[in-house]
Coordinates of C-alpha atoms and ligand atoms in Angstrom, one line a residue:
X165 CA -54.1 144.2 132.4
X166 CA -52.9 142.5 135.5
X167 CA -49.4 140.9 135.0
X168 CA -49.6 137.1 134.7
X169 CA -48.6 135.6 138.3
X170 CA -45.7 133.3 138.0
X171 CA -46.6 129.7 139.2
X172 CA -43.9 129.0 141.6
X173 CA -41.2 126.0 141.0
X174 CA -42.4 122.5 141.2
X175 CA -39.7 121.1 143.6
X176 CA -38.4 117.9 143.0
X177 CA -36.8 115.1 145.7
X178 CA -33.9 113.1 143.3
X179 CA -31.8 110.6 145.6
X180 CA -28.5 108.8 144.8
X181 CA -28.0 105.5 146.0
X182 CA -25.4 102.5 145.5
X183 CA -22.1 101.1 146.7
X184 CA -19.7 103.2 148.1
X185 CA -17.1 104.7 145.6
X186 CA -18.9 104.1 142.5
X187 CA -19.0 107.7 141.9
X188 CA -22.1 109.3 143.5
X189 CA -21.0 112.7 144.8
X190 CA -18.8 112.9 141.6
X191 CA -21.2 112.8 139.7
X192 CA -23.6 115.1 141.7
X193 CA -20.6 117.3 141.4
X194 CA -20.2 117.1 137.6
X195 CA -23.9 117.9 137.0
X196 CA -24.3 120.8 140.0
X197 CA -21.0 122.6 140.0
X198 CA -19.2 120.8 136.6
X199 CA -16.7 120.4 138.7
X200 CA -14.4 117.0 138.9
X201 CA -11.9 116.2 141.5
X202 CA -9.0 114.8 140.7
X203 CA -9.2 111.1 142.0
X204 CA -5.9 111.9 144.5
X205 CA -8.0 115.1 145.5
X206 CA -11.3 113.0 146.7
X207 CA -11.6 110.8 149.4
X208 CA -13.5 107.9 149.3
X209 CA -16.6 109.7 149.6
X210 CA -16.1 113.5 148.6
X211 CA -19.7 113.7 151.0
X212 CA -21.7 116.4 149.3
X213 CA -25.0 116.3 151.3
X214 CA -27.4 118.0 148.9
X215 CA -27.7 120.2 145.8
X216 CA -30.2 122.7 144.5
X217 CA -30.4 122.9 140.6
X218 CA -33.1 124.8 138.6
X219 CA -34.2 123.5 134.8
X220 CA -37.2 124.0 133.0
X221 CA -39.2 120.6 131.2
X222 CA -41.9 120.9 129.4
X223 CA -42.7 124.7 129.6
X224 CA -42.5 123.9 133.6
X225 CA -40.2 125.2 136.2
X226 CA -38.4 122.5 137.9
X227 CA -35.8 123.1 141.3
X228 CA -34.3 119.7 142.2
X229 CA -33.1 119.5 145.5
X230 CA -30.1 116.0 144.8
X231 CA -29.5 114.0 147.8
X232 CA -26.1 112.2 148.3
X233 CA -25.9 109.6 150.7
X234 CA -22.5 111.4 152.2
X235 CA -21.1 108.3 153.4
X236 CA -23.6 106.8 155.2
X237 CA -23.9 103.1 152.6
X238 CA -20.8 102.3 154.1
X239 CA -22.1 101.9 157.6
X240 CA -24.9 99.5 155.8
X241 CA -27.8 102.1 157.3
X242 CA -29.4 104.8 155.2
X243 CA -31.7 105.7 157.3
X244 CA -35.6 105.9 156.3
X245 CA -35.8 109.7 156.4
X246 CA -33.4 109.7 153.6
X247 CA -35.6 108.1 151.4
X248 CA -39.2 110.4 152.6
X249 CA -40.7 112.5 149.7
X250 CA -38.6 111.4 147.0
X251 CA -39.6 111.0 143.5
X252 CA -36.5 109.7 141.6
X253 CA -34.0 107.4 142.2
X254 CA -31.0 107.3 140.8
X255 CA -28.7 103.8 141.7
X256 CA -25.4 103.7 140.6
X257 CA -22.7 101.1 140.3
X258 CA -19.2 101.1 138.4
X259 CA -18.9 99.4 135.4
X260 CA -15.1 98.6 136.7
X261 CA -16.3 96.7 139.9
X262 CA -18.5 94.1 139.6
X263 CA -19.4 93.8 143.4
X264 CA -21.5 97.1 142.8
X265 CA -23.4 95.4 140.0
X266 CA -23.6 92.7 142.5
X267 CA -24.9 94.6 145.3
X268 CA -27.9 96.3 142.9
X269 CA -30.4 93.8 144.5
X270 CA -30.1 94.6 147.9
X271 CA -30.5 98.3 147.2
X272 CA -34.0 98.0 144.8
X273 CA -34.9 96.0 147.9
X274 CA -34.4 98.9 149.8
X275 CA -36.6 100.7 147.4
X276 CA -39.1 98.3 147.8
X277 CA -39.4 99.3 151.5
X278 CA -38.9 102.8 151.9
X279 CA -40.6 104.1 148.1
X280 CA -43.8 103.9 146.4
X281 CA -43.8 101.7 143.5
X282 CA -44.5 104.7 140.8
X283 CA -40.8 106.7 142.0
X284 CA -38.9 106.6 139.3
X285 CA -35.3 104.8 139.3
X286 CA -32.4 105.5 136.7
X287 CA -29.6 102.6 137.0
X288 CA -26.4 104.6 135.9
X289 CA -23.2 102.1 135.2
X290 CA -20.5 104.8 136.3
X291 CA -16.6 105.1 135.2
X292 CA -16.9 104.3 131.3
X293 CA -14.0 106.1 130.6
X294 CA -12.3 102.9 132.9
X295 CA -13.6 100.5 129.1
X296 CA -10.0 98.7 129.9
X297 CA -10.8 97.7 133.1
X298 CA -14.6 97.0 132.7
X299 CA -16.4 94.1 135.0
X300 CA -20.0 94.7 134.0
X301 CA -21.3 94.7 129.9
X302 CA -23.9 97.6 128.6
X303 CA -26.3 94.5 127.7
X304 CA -26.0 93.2 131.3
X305 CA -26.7 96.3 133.0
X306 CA -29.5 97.1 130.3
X307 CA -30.9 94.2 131.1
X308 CA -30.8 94.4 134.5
X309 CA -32.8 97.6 134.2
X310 CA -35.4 96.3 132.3
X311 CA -36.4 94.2 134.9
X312 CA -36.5 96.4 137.9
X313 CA -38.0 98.8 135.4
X314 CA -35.8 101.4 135.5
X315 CA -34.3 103.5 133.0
X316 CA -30.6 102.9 132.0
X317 CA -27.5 105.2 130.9
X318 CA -23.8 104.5 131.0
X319 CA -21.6 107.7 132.3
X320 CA -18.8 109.0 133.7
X321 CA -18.5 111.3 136.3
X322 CA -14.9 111.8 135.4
X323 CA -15.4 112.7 131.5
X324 CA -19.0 114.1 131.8
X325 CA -20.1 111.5 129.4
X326 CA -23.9 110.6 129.9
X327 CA -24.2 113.0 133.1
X328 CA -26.9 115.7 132.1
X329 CA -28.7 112.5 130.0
X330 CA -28.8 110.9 133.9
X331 CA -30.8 113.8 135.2
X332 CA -32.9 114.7 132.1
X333 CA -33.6 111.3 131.4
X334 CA -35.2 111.1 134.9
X335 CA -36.7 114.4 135.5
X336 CA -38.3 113.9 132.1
X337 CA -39.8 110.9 133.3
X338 CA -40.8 112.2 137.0
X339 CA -42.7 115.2 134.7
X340 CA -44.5 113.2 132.7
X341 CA -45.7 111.2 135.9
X342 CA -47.9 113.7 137.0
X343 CA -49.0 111.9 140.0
X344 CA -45.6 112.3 141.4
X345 CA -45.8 116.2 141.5
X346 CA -49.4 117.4 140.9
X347 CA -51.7 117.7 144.1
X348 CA -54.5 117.4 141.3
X349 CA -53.5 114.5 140.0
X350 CA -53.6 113.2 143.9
X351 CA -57.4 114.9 144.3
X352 CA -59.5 112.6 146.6
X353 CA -56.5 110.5 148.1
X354 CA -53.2 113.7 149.1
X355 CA -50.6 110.5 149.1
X356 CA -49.8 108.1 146.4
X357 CA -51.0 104.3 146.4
X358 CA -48.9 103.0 149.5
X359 CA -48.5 106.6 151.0
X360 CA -49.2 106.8 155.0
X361 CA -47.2 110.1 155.5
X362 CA -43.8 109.5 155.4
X363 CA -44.1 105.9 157.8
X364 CA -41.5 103.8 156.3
X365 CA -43.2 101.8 153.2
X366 CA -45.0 104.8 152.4
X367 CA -44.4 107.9 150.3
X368 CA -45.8 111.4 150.9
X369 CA -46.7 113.9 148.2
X370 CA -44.0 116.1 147.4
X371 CA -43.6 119.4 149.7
X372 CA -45.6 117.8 152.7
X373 CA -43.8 117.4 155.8
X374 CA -40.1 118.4 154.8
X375 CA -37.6 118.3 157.3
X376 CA -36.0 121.1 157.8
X377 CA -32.8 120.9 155.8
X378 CA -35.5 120.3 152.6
X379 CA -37.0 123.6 153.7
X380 CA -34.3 125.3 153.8
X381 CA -33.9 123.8 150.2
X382 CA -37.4 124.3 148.8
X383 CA -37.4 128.1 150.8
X384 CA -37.7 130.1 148.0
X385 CA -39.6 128.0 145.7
X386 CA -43.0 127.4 147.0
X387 CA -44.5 124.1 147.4
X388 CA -46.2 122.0 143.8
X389 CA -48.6 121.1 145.5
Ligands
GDP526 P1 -19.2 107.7 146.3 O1 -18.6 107.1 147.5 O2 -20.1 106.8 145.5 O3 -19.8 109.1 146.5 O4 -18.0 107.9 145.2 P2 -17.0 109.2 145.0 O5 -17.8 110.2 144.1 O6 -16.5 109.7 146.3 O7 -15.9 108.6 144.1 C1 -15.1 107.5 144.5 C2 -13.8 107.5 143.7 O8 -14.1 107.2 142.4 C3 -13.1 108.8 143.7 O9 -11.7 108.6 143.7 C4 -13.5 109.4 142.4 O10 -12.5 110.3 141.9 C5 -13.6 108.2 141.5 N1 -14.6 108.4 140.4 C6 -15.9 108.8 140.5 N2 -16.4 108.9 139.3 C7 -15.5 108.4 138.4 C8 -15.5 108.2 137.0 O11 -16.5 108.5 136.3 N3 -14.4 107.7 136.4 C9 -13.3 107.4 137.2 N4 -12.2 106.9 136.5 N5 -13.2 107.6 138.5 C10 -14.3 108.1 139.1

């Protein structure tokens, strides 16, 4: 008997988004390398560009490549390319400043532009171990969720509370969105409902047209689709 080929990795785009200093590469840190840097140890932005992480859902291989922003939300410009291919969001504020709650809007509105409507988004309040100093209420940022229907978790970065949940929670969800990952479940249309090839406003099925950083990312997984 012939041994059983392995399918090859279904690669994954996962983006973090959200004010600046909320806690985005720490917490791309604490889940990649659970690692934390002590707060006089990290700049503003510690600027971790991307990470590769492998986990298996559902019987299936999974190799996220995680996107941080590395700075760029505080020049107001992420630019579109940023956004291209990706299937989960994750938007983070800090539960300690209530100008990142405040700022949420403007950033789903980003979504709106640059992602199809079925990516899924997590809204993660970040820095619960700062409870003494909080600005923003579980039920308000619960809420808040609900409406721009997105998943929800509280975390910190700093204590690892809630981190893995962040990215389970959402890869969970991106695997049980087949659409999202399967060329089959594309069959008869290769992009999803809005998608035009990566054109901002549109979305392109996972593993077409990565830039080259993403294939250097993706090199030794294979493409899902
Ligand atoms: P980014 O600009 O959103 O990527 O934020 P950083 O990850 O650079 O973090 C900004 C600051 O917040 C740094 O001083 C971090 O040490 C601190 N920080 C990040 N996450 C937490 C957390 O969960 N709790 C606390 N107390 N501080 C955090």
């Amino acid at each position: 008997m012939p041994p059983t080929a392995v399918p090859p990795p279904i690669n994954v785009k996962l983006l973090l988004i959200g004010n600046s200093s909320v806690g985005k590469s720490s917490l791309l840190l604490r889940f990649s390398d659970e690692q934390w840097l002590p707060e006089e140890e990290s700049s503003a932005t510690i600027g971790v560009d991307f990470r590769v992480h492998k986990m298996e859902v559902n019987g299936k291989r999974v190799k996220l490549s995680i996107w941080d922003t590395a700075g760029q939300e505080r020049f107001r410009t992420i630019t579109s390319s940023y956004y291209r291919g990706a299937q989960g969001i994750i938007l983070v504020y800090d539960v300690a400043n209530r100008e990142s709650f405040e700022a949420l809007p403007r950033w789903y509105s980003e979504l709106e532009t640059y992602v199809n409507e079925s990516v899924v988004k997590i809204l993660v309040g970040n820095k619960v171990d700062k409870e003494f100093s909080r600005q923003v209420s579980t039920t308000e940022g619960q809420t808040f969720a609900h409406k721009m229907n997105s998943l929800f978790i509280e975390a910190s970065a700093k204590t690892a509370v809630g981190v893995n949940d962040v990215f389970a929670e959402l890869v969970q969800k991106i695997m049980d969105t087949p659409e999202l990952w399967d060329a089959d479940a594309n069959r008869g249309g290769q992009n999803t409902a809005h998608g035009n090839g990566g054109v901002p406003g549109g979305v392109q099925v996972v593993g077409l047209n990565l830039n080259q950083q993403e294939q250097g990312a993706a090199q030794d997984g294979g493409c899902a689709c």
